[in-house]
Coordinates of C-alpha atoms in Angstrom, one line a residue:
Chain A
X51 CA -192.8 -22.9 38.8
X52 CA -189.4 -23.1 40.3
X53 CA -189.3 -26.7 39.5
X54 CA -190.0 -25.8 35.9
X55 CA -187.3 -23.5 35.6
X56 CA -185.0 -25.6 37.6
X57 CA -185.5 -28.6 34.8
X58 CA -185.1 -26.0 32.0
X59 CA -181.9 -24.8 33.4
X60 CA -180.7 -28.2 34.0
X61 CA -181.8 -29.3 30.5
X62 CA -179.7 -26.5 29.0
X63 CA -176.8 -27.2 31.0
X64 CA -177.2 -30.9 29.7
X65 CA -177.2 -29.5 26.2
X66 CA -174.3 -27.3 26.6
X67 CA -171.9 -29.7 28.7
X68 CA -173.1 -32.5 26.6
X69 CA -172.7 -31.2 23.0
X70 CA -169.0 -31.6 22.6
X71 CA -167.4 -35.0 22.5
X72 CA -164.6 -36.8 20.5
X73 CA -166.5 -36.4 17.2
X74 CA -167.5 -32.8 17.4
X75 CA -164.3 -32.0 18.8
X76 CA -162.3 -33.8 15.9
X77 CA -164.5 -32.6 13.1
X78 CA -165.0 -29.0 14.3
X79 CA -161.2 -28.7 14.4
X80 CA -160.2 -30.5 11.3
X81 CA -163.0 -28.1 9.6
X82 CA -161.3 -24.9 11.0
X83 CA -157.9 -25.9 10.2
X84 CA -158.5 -26.9 6.6
X85 CA -161.3 -24.6 5.6
X86 CA -161.4 -21.6 8.4
X87 CA -164.7 -20.4 9.2
X88 CA -166.2 -21.7 5.9
X89 CA -167.8 -24.9 7.3
X90 CA -169.7 -22.9 10.2
X91 CA -172.9 -23.6 8.2
X92 CA -172.4 -27.5 8.8
X93 CA -172.2 -26.9 12.7
X94 CA -175.1 -24.6 12.4
X95 CA -177.1 -27.2 10.5
X96 CA -176.2 -30.0 12.5
X97 CA -177.4 -28.4 15.9
X98 CA -180.4 -27.1 14.2
X99 CA -181.1 -30.4 12.9
X100 CA -180.5 -32.2 16.3
X101 CA -182.8 -29.5 18.0
X102 CA -185.6 -30.8 15.7
X103 CA -185.2 -34.3 16.3
X104 CA -184.6 -33.9 20.2
X105 CA -188.0 -31.9 20.3
X106 CA -189.9 -34.5 18.3
X107 CA -188.5 -37.5 20.2
X108 CA -189.2 -35.5 23.5
X109 CA -192.6 -34.7 22.5
X110 CA -193.4 -37.9 21.4
X111 CA -192.2 -39.7 24.8
X112 CA -193.9 -37.3 26.9
X113 CA -197.3 -37.7 24.8
X114 CA -197.4 -41.3 24.1
X115 CA -195.5 -42.5 27.4
X116 CA -193.5 -44.5 24.9
X117 CA -189.8 -44.2 23.7
X118 CA -188.8 -43.4 20.0
X119 CA -187.4 -47.1 19.7
X120 CA -191.0 -48.5 21.5
X121 CA -192.9 -46.6 19.0
X122 CA -190.6 -47.7 15.6
X123 CA -191.1 -51.3 16.9
X124 CA -195.0 -50.7 17.5
X125 CA -195.6 -48.8 14.6
X126 CA -193.8 -50.3 11.9
X127 CA -193.3 -54.2 13.2
X128 CA -190.3 -56.1 14.1
X129 CA -189.4 -56.9 10.8
X130 CA -188.8 -53.1 9.7
X131 CA -187.6 -52.4 13.3
X132 CA -184.6 -54.7 13.0
X133 CA -183.0 -52.0 10.3
X134 CA -182.9 -49.1 12.7
X135 CA -181.9 -51.4 15.6
X136 CA -179.1 -53.2 14.0
X137 CA -177.7 -50.1 12.3
X138 CA -178.2 -47.9 15.2
X139 CA -176.3 -50.7 17.5
X140 CA -173.5 -50.7 15.0
X141 CA -173.0 -47.0 14.5
X142 CA -173.4 -46.5 18.4
X143 CA -170.8 -49.1 19.1
X144 CA -168.3 -47.5 16.9
X145 CA -169.0 -44.0 18.2
X146 CA -168.6 -45.4 21.8
X147 CA -165.1 -46.9 20.8
X148 CA -164.3 -43.5 19.7
X149 CA -165.2 -41.9 22.7
X150 CA -163.1 -44.3 24.9
X151 CA -160.4 -43.5 22.9
X152 CA -160.8 -39.9 23.5
X153 CA -160.6 -40.2 27.2
X154 CA -157.7 -42.5 26.7
X155 CA -155.8 -40.1 24.6
X156 CA -156.5 -37.1 27.0
X157 CA -155.0 -39.1 29.5
X158 CA -152.0 -40.1 27.6
X159 CA -151.2 -36.5 26.8
X160 CA -151.7 -35.7 30.6
X161 CA -149.6 -38.3 31.7
X162 CA -147.5 -40.0 29.2
X163 CA -149.0 -43.4 29.8
X164 CA -149.8 -44.9 26.3
X165 CA -153.5 -44.8 25.7
X166 CA -154.0 -48.3 25.3
X167 CA -153.3 -48.9 28.7
X168 CA -156.1 -46.4 29.6
X169 CA -159.2 -48.2 27.8
X170 CA -160.0 -51.0 29.8
X171 CA -159.7 -49.1 33.2
X172 CA -162.1 -46.1 31.6
X173 CA -164.6 -48.7 30.6
X174 CA -164.4 -50.3 34.1
X175 CA -165.1 -46.8 35.4
X176 CA -167.8 -46.1 33.3
X177 CA -169.3 -49.6 33.9
X178 CA -169.2 -49.0 37.8
X179 CA -170.7 -45.5 37.5
X180 CA -173.7 -47.0 35.5
X181 CA -174.0 -50.0 37.8
X182 CA -174.0 -48.0 41.0
X183 CA -175.5 -44.7 39.7
X184 CA -179.0 -43.3 38.7
X185 CA -180.3 -41.7 35.6
X186 CA -179.8 -38.3 37.1
X187 CA -176.1 -38.8 38.4
X188 CA -175.2 -39.9 34.6
X189 CA -177.3 -37.1 33.0
X190 CA -176.6 -34.2 35.2
X191 CA -173.3 -35.1 36.8
X192 CA -171.4 -35.4 33.2
X193 CA -173.0 -32.4 32.0
X194 CA -172.0 -30.2 34.5
X195 CA -168.5 -31.3 34.6
X196 CA -169.0 -30.8 30.9
X197 CA -169.3 -26.8 31.2
X198 CA -165.6 -26.9 31.3
X199 CA -166.1 -26.6 27.4
X200 CA -167.0 -23.3 27.6
X201 CA -163.2 -22.8 27.7
X202 CA -163.6 -22.7 23.6
X203 CA -166.0 -19.4 23.8
X204 CA -163.2 -17.7 26.0
X205 CA -160.4 -19.0 23.5
X206 CA -162.4 -17.7 20.7
X207 CA -163.2 -14.5 22.4
X208 CA -159.3 -14.0 23.1
X209 CA -158.2 -14.7 19.6
X210 CA -160.6 -11.7 18.3
X211 CA -161.7 -13.1 15.0
X212 CA -163.5 -10.9 12.6
X213 CA -167.1 -11.8 13.8
X214 CA -168.4 -10.7 10.4
X215 CA -166.3 -13.2 8.8
X216 CA -167.5 -16.1 11.2
X217 CA -171.0 -14.8 10.4
X218 CA -170.2 -15.2 6.8
X219 CA -169.0 -19.0 7.3
X220 CA -172.7 -19.7 8.6
X221 CA -174.1 -19.2 5.0
X222 CA -173.3 -22.3 3.0
X223 CA -170.6 -21.5 0.2
X224 CA -168.8 -23.6 -2.5
X225 CA -165.5 -25.1 -1.5
X226 CA -162.4 -22.7 -2.6
X227 CA -160.0 -25.9 -2.7
X228 CA -160.0 -29.4 -2.0
X229 CA -164.0 -30.1 -2.8
X230 CA -164.4 -33.8 -1.7
X231 CA -162.5 -33.1 1.4
X232 CA -164.7 -29.9 2.2
X233 CA -168.1 -32.2 1.6
X234 CA -166.4 -35.0 3.7
X235 CA -165.7 -32.7 6.5
X236 CA -169.2 -31.2 6.2
X237 CA -170.7 -34.6 6.5
X238 CA -168.6 -35.5 9.4
X239 CA -169.7 -32.4 11.3
X240 CA -173.2 -33.3 10.5
X241 CA -172.9 -36.8 12.1
X242 CA -171.2 -35.6 15.0
X243 CA -174.0 -33.4 15.6
X244 CA -176.9 -35.6 14.8
X245 CA -176.0 -39.0 16.4
X246 CA -179.1 -41.3 16.6
X247 CA -177.8 -42.6 20.1
X248 CA -178.6 -38.9 21.1
X249 CA -182.1 -38.8 20.5
X250 CA -182.6 -42.6 21.6
X251 CA -181.0 -41.4 24.9
X252 CA -183.1 -38.1 25.0
X253 CA -186.7 -39.9 24.4
X254 CA -185.6 -42.7 27.0
X255 CA -184.4 -39.9 29.4
X256 CA -188.0 -38.3 29.2
X257 CA -189.5 -41.7 30.3
X258 CA -186.7 -42.2 33.3
X259 CA -187.7 -38.5 34.5
X260 CA -191.6 -39.1 34.1
X261 CA -192.5 -36.4 31.6
X262 CA -196.0 -35.9 30.8
X263 CA -198.0 -33.4 28.3
X264 CA -197.1 -30.9 31.1
X265 CA -193.5 -31.2 30.1
X266 CA -194.0 -30.1 26.4
X267 CA -192.7 -26.5 27.2
X268 CA -189.7 -27.7 28.8
X269 CA -188.9 -30.3 26.3
X270 CA -189.2 -27.3 23.6
X271 CA -187.0 -25.1 25.6
X272 CA -184.4 -27.5 26.3
X273 CA -184.1 -28.7 22.9
X274 CA -183.8 -25.3 21.2
X275 CA -181.3 -23.6 24.0
X276 CA -179.3 -26.4 24.9
X277 CA -178.5 -27.3 21.3
X278 CA -178.3 -23.5 20.3
X279 CA -175.7 -22.9 23.2
X280 CA -174.0 -26.4 22.4
X281 CA -173.7 -25.9 18.7
X282 CA -172.4 -22.4 19.7
X283 CA -169.4 -24.1 21.7
X284 CA -168.8 -26.2 18.7
X285 CA -168.8 -23.4 16.5
X286 CA -166.2 -21.4 18.7
X287 CA -164.2 -24.7 18.3
X288 CA -164.2 -24.4 14.6
X289 CA -163.3 -20.7 15.2
X290 CA -160.4 -21.2 17.7
X291 CA -159.2 -23.8 15.0
X292 CA -159.4 -21.6 12.1
X293 CA -157.4 -18.7 13.8
X294 CA -154.6 -20.8 15.1
X295 CA -154.3 -23.7 12.7
X296 CA -155.2 -22.4 9.5
X297 CA -152.7 -19.6 9.2
X298 CA -149.5 -22.1 10.1
X299 CA -151.1 -24.8 7.7
X300 CA -151.6 -27.4 10.2
X301 CA -153.6 -29.9 9.2
X302 CA -154.9 -32.6 12.0
X303 CA -153.5 -36.1 11.1
X304 CA -153.3 -37.1 14.7
X305 CA -155.4 -36.4 18.1
X306 CA -152.4 -35.1 19.6
X307 CA -151.9 -32.2 17.7
X308 CA -155.4 -30.8 18.7
X309 CA -154.1 -30.0 22.2
X310 CA -152.1 -27.2 21.0
X311 CA -155.1 -25.3 19.8
X312 CA -155.9 -23.1 22.7
X313 CA -152.5 -22.6 23.9
X314 CA -151.9 -19.3 21.7
X315 CA -155.0 -17.7 23.2
X316 CA -154.8 -19.1 26.7
X317 CA -151.5 -20.5 27.3
X318 CA -150.8 -23.2 29.9
X319 CA -154.5 -23.2 31.2
X320 CA -155.5 -23.5 27.4
X321 CA -153.5 -26.6 27.3
X322 CA -154.9 -28.1 30.7
X323 CA -158.6 -27.1 29.8
X324 CA -158.4 -28.8 26.4
X325 CA -157.3 -32.0 28.1
X326 CA -160.1 -31.7 30.5
X327 CA -162.5 -30.9 28.1
X328 CA -161.6 -34.0 25.9
X329 CA -161.7 -36.4 28.9
X330 CA -164.7 -35.2 30.5
X331 CA -167.0 -34.7 27.6
X332 CA -165.9 -38.1 26.1
X333 CA -166.4 -39.8 29.3
X334 CA -169.8 -38.4 29.9
X335 CA -170.7 -39.2 26.2
X336 CA -169.2 -42.9 27.1
X337 CA -171.7 -43.1 29.8
X338 CA -174.5 -41.8 27.6
X339 CA -173.7 -44.1 24.4
X340 CA -173.6 -47.3 26.6
X341 CA -176.7 -46.5 28.2
X342 CA -178.5 -45.5 24.8
X343 CA -177.3 -49.0 23.2
X344 CA -178.7 -50.7 26.3
X345 CA -182.0 -48.8 26.1
X346 CA -182.5 -49.4 22.2
X347 CA -181.9 -53.2 22.9
X348 CA -184.1 -53.5 26.1
X349 CA -186.8 -51.4 24.5
X350 CA -186.5 -53.3 21.1
X351 CA -186.7 -56.6 22.4
X352 CA -189.1 -56.1 25.1
X353 CA -187.1 -56.4 28.2
X354 CA -187.4 -54.4 31.8
X355 CA -185.2 -51.4 31.7
X356 CA -184.5 -48.2 33.6
X357 CA -181.0 -46.5 34.9
X358 CA -183.0 -46.0 37.9
X359 CA -183.4 -49.7 38.8
X360 CA -181.0 -51.9 40.5
X361 CA -179.2 -54.1 38.2
X362 CA -180.7 -57.4 39.4
X363 CA -184.0 -56.0 38.6
X364 CA -183.1 -55.4 34.9
X365 CA -180.3 -57.7 34.6
X366 CA -180.3 -57.8 30.6
X367 CA -180.3 -54.1 30.4
X368 CA -177.3 -54.2 32.9
X369 CA -175.5 -56.9 31.1
X370 CA -175.9 -55.2 27.8
X371 CA -173.9 -52.2 28.9
X372 CA -171.7 -54.2 30.4
X373 CA -170.7 -56.1 27.1
X374 CA -170.8 -53.1 25.1
X375 CA -168.6 -51.0 27.2
X376 CA -166.0 -54.0 27.2
X377 CA -166.4 -54.8 23.5
X378 CA -165.8 -51.0 22.8
X379 CA -162.7 -50.6 24.8
X380 CA -161.0 -53.7 23.0
X381 CA -160.0 -51.9 19.8
X382 CA -158.6 -48.8 21.7
X383 CA -156.6 -51.4 23.9
X384 CA -155.3 -52.8 21.0
X385 CA -154.1 -49.5 19.6
X386 CA -156.5 -48.7 16.7
X387 CA -155.9 -45.2 15.4
X388 CA -158.6 -43.0 17.3
X389 CA -158.9 -40.1 14.8
X390 CA -159.5 -42.4 12.1
X391 CA -162.2 -44.7 13.8
X392 CA -163.6 -41.1 14.9
X393 CA -164.0 -39.9 11.1
X394 CA -165.2 -43.1 10.0
X395 CA -167.7 -43.4 12.7
X396 CA -169.0 -40.0 12.0
X397 CA -169.4 -40.4 8.5
X398 CA -171.2 -43.8 8.9
X399 CA -173.5 -42.1 11.5
X400 CA -174.4 -39.6 9.1
X401 CA -175.2 -42.1 6.5
X402 CA -177.3 -44.2 9.0
X403 CA -179.9 -40.8 9.9
X404 CA -182.6 -42.0 7.2
X405 CA -183.6 -45.2 9.2
X406 CA -184.7 -43.4 12.0
X407 CA -185.4 -39.9 10.5
X408 CA -188.0 -41.1 7.7
X409 CA -190.1 -43.2 10.5
X410 CA -190.3 -40.2 12.3
X411 CA -192.0 -38.3 9.9
X412 CA -194.6 -40.9 9.8
X413 CA -194.7 -41.0 13.6
X414 CA -194.9 -37.4 14.4
X415 CA -197.9 -37.1 11.8
X416 CA -200.0 -40.1 13.3
X417 CA -202.6 -39.0 15.5
X418 CA -203.2 -42.3 17.2
X419 CA -199.8 -41.8 18.4
X420 CA -199.4 -38.0 19.1
X421 CA -203.2 -36.8 19.4
X422 CA -203.3 -33.3 19.5
X423 CA -199.6 -32.8 19.6
X424 CA -199.1 -34.0 16.0
X425 CA -196.6 -32.1 14.0
X426 CA -197.3 -28.6 12.8
X427 CA -196.6 -27.2 9.2
X428 CA -193.3 -25.8 10.5
X429 CA -192.2 -29.1 12.2
X430 CA -193.1 -31.1 9.2
X431 CA -191.3 -28.6 6.8
X432 CA -188.3 -29.2 9.2
X433 CA -188.4 -33.1 9.6
X434 CA -189.0 -33.6 5.9
X435 CA -186.2 -31.5 5.1
X436 CA -184.2 -33.4 7.5
X437 CA -185.2 -36.8 6.2
X438 CA -184.6 -35.7 2.3
X439 CA -181.3 -34.4 3.7
X440 CA -180.5 -37.5 5.5
X441 CA -181.0 -39.8 2.1
X442 CA -178.8 -37.3 0.0
X443 CA -176.1 -38.0 2.7
X444 CA -176.5 -41.6 2.5
X445 CA -175.9 -41.6 -1.0
X446 CA -172.7 -39.1 -0.8
X447 CA -171.1 -40.5 2.5
X448 CA -169.4 -43.6 1.1
X449 CA -168.0 -41.8 -1.9
X450 CA -167.0 -38.9 -0.1
X451 CA -165.0 -41.1 2.5
X452 CA -163.2 -42.8 -0.1
X453 CA -162.4 -39.3 -1.9
X454 CA -162.0 -37.2 1.0
X455 CA -161.2 -39.1 3.9
X456 CA -157.4 -38.8 4.8
Chain B
X27 CA -173.5 -56.1 -27.5
X28 CA -172.0 -53.2 -25.3
X29 CA -168.5 -53.8 -24.5
X30 CA -168.5 -53.5 -20.4
X31 CA -164.3 -53.1 -20.4
X32 CA -164.7 -49.7 -22.1
X33 CA -166.1 -46.6 -20.7
X34 CA -168.5 -44.3 -22.6
X35 CA -166.3 -42.3 -24.4
X36 CA -164.3 -45.2 -25.7
X37 CA -161.3 -45.4 -23.6
X38 CA -160.0 -48.7 -22.5
X39 CA -160.6 -49.3 -19.0
X40 CA -157.0 -50.3 -18.2
X41 CA -155.8 -46.8 -19.5
X42 CA -158.4 -45.2 -17.1
X43 CA -157.1 -47.1 -14.3
X44 CA -153.3 -46.4 -15.2
X45 CA -154.3 -42.7 -15.4
X46 CA -156.0 -42.7 -12.1
X47 CA -153.2 -44.8 -10.4
X48 CA -150.9 -42.2 -11.8
X49 CA -153.0 -39.4 -10.5
X50 CA -153.2 -41.1 -7.3
X51 CA -149.2 -41.3 -7.1
X52 CA -148.7 -37.6 -7.8
X53 CA -151.6 -36.8 -5.3
X54 CA -149.7 -39.2 -2.9
X55 CA -146.4 -37.3 -3.2
X56 CA -148.5 -34.0 -2.8
X57 CA -150.4 -35.3 0.3
X58 CA -146.9 -36.4 1.7
X59 CA -145.5 -33.2 1.5
X60 CA -148.6 -31.5 2.8
X61 CA -148.7 -33.8 5.8
X62 CA -144.9 -33.2 6.3
X63 CA -145.3 -29.5 6.3
X64 CA -148.4 -29.7 8.6
X65 CA -146.3 -31.5 11.1
X66 CA -143.4 -29.1 10.8
X67 CA -145.5 -26.1 11.7
X68 CA -147.0 -28.7 14.5
X69 CA -143.6 -29.0 15.9
X70 CA -143.0 -25.3 15.4
X71 CA -146.0 -24.3 17.5
X72 CA -144.8 -26.9 20.1
X73 CA -141.5 -25.6 20.5
X74 CA -142.7 -22.2 21.1
X75 CA -145.4 -23.6 23.4
X76 CA -142.7 -25.6 25.5
X77 CA -140.3 -22.4 25.6
X78 CA -143.5 -20.6 27.0
X79 CA -144.2 -23.2 29.5
X80 CA -147.6 -23.7 27.9
X81 CA -147.3 -27.3 27.4
X82 CA -145.7 -30.1 29.2
X83 CA -142.4 -31.7 28.2
X84 CA -144.2 -34.9 28.4
X85 CA -146.6 -33.9 26.0
X86 CA -143.9 -32.3 23.7
X87 CA -142.1 -35.5 23.6
X88 CA -145.5 -37.2 22.3
X89 CA -145.9 -35.0 19.7
X90 CA -141.8 -35.7 18.5
X91 CA -142.7 -39.3 18.6
X92 CA -145.8 -38.7 16.2
X93 CA -143.6 -36.3 13.9
X94 CA -141.0 -39.2 13.7
X95 CA -143.6 -41.8 12.7
X96 CA -144.5 -39.0 9.8
X97 CA -140.8 -39.0 8.8
X98 CA -140.6 -42.6 8.9
X99 CA -143.4 -42.9 6.8
X100 CA -142.1 -40.2 4.3
X101 CA -138.8 -42.2 4.3
X102 CA -140.8 -45.1 3.0
X103 CA -142.4 -43.2 0.5
X104 CA -139.3 -41.4 -0.9
X105 CA -137.4 -44.9 -1.5
X106 CA -140.5 -46.0 -3.3
X107 CA -140.1 -46.5 -7.1
X108 CA -143.8 -45.4 -7.7
X109 CA -142.4 -41.7 -7.3
X110 CA -140.9 -39.5 -10.1
X111 CA -137.6 -37.8 -9.3
X112 CA -139.4 -34.4 -8.9
X113 CA -141.9 -35.9 -6.4
X114 CA -139.1 -37.7 -4.4
X115 CA -137.1 -34.5 -4.4
X116 CA -140.1 -32.7 -2.8
X117 CA -140.9 -35.2 0.0
X118 CA -137.4 -35.3 0.9
X119 CA -137.0 -31.4 1.3
X120 CA -139.9 -31.4 3.6
X121 CA -138.9 -34.5 5.6
X122 CA -135.3 -32.5 6.1
X123 CA -137.4 -29.3 7.2
X124 CA -139.4 -31.6 9.6
X125 CA -136.3 -33.0 10.8
X126 CA -134.6 -29.7 11.6
X127 CA -137.7 -28.8 13.5
X128 CA -137.6 -31.8 15.5
X129 CA -133.9 -31.3 16.3
X130 CA -135.0 -27.7 17.4
X131 CA -137.7 -28.9 19.7
X132 CA -135.4 -31.5 21.0
X133 CA -133.1 -28.9 22.1
X134 CA -135.6 -27.4 24.0
X135 CA -136.9 -30.4 25.7
X136 CA -135.4 -32.2 29.0

């Protein structure tokens, strides 16, 4: 019993500490700065969607002893599987580069040393931790440090927002101005919340942690509470930006501007904690995405894989995260615009959702795979709604990038 | 046979393209002014933050550099012949305002 409670607590901490990263921070700050509390619904929808997908992918792994990637390949065949594999790989690589950019910018703002110079050392440190560490070190260590992001809750409380107005923002409403920009930011916020790497990582983690059907309760509570609290922090980020940037007409054109967001509420500690949040959460996500990409390739191509194995025992898996870390660091080292890269990555992430979400509807209803744990009515309604939403996003993403992206 | 170079309502495509370009030009100036105003507000907040010791001079220096980049972009845009005189004036006014804000931040800084 106490082991279960510890697992749930750790899972929830992982949800809280691991939710914010370069994409969710940037999009929540931009959304709050330009539209106040009005885009709160996109944060809520993003965390609710991730909740559904994580619960489903965790359940799939616990019941079938196979990850989501394994199941996609086995159930739909290699020809179809190449689509989610390639799309997931490319999109995750872009997000990985953005995360390395986030850590680099945090270090630039703290030290004055240009962000380009930090990219390769950060990639090396991430590689070293993956090479030497275990899955629980990666998952729990970074999540516990990521609790520093609770500073946004403290900041929001210190600014005394009208909570009824914050609540009103949780109900979708029409844009009062800049319609294309509004929907572009809404899609970016969704893309930042529902990244395919997250549930690929989560279902691989379920196998790494040896989950069985006995862990289904832990899976459900972890997915619900972790994303509820994590999404709450993203919402508080939007609230802080709405209170600080919107009245001053500050639009975020560069990441450097975002470091001011907590200072009116928390003065110098606000600045320090913002940088710490950016650095720690982006670094944690860097580790997770590098692993997620290696998981995707190894599971998809049938290689041995586990972060708990010695690198020599799963050399192709270890080689993959080594190479992707290096490749993702290169654009940052060359000075690419991190905020621009982040925004594009988030929109492409949102656009890539159908290739994993639609097959999940089939998998979660397959009795051969799920046995007694197939989706119920509520689960199916949620998953089908998500699949439809992901197809709409796919159609709207590129036009909105052209019309509403800055 | 349908003529592909015409829209459904019959307006020739080059005309539509020109109108779109003109709209982009006006929108470009508006965006430029908004961006400059946003940078001025950022620099004002950074000046206050540095005066109160909320941020480090090192960080304020980086923001100043970013604001100068926005100013350089605005100067290029104001010199461009694509802008109307009124649009150019509004960009120039916003740029002057940002310059003044940057100068204030420099007076506070080390």
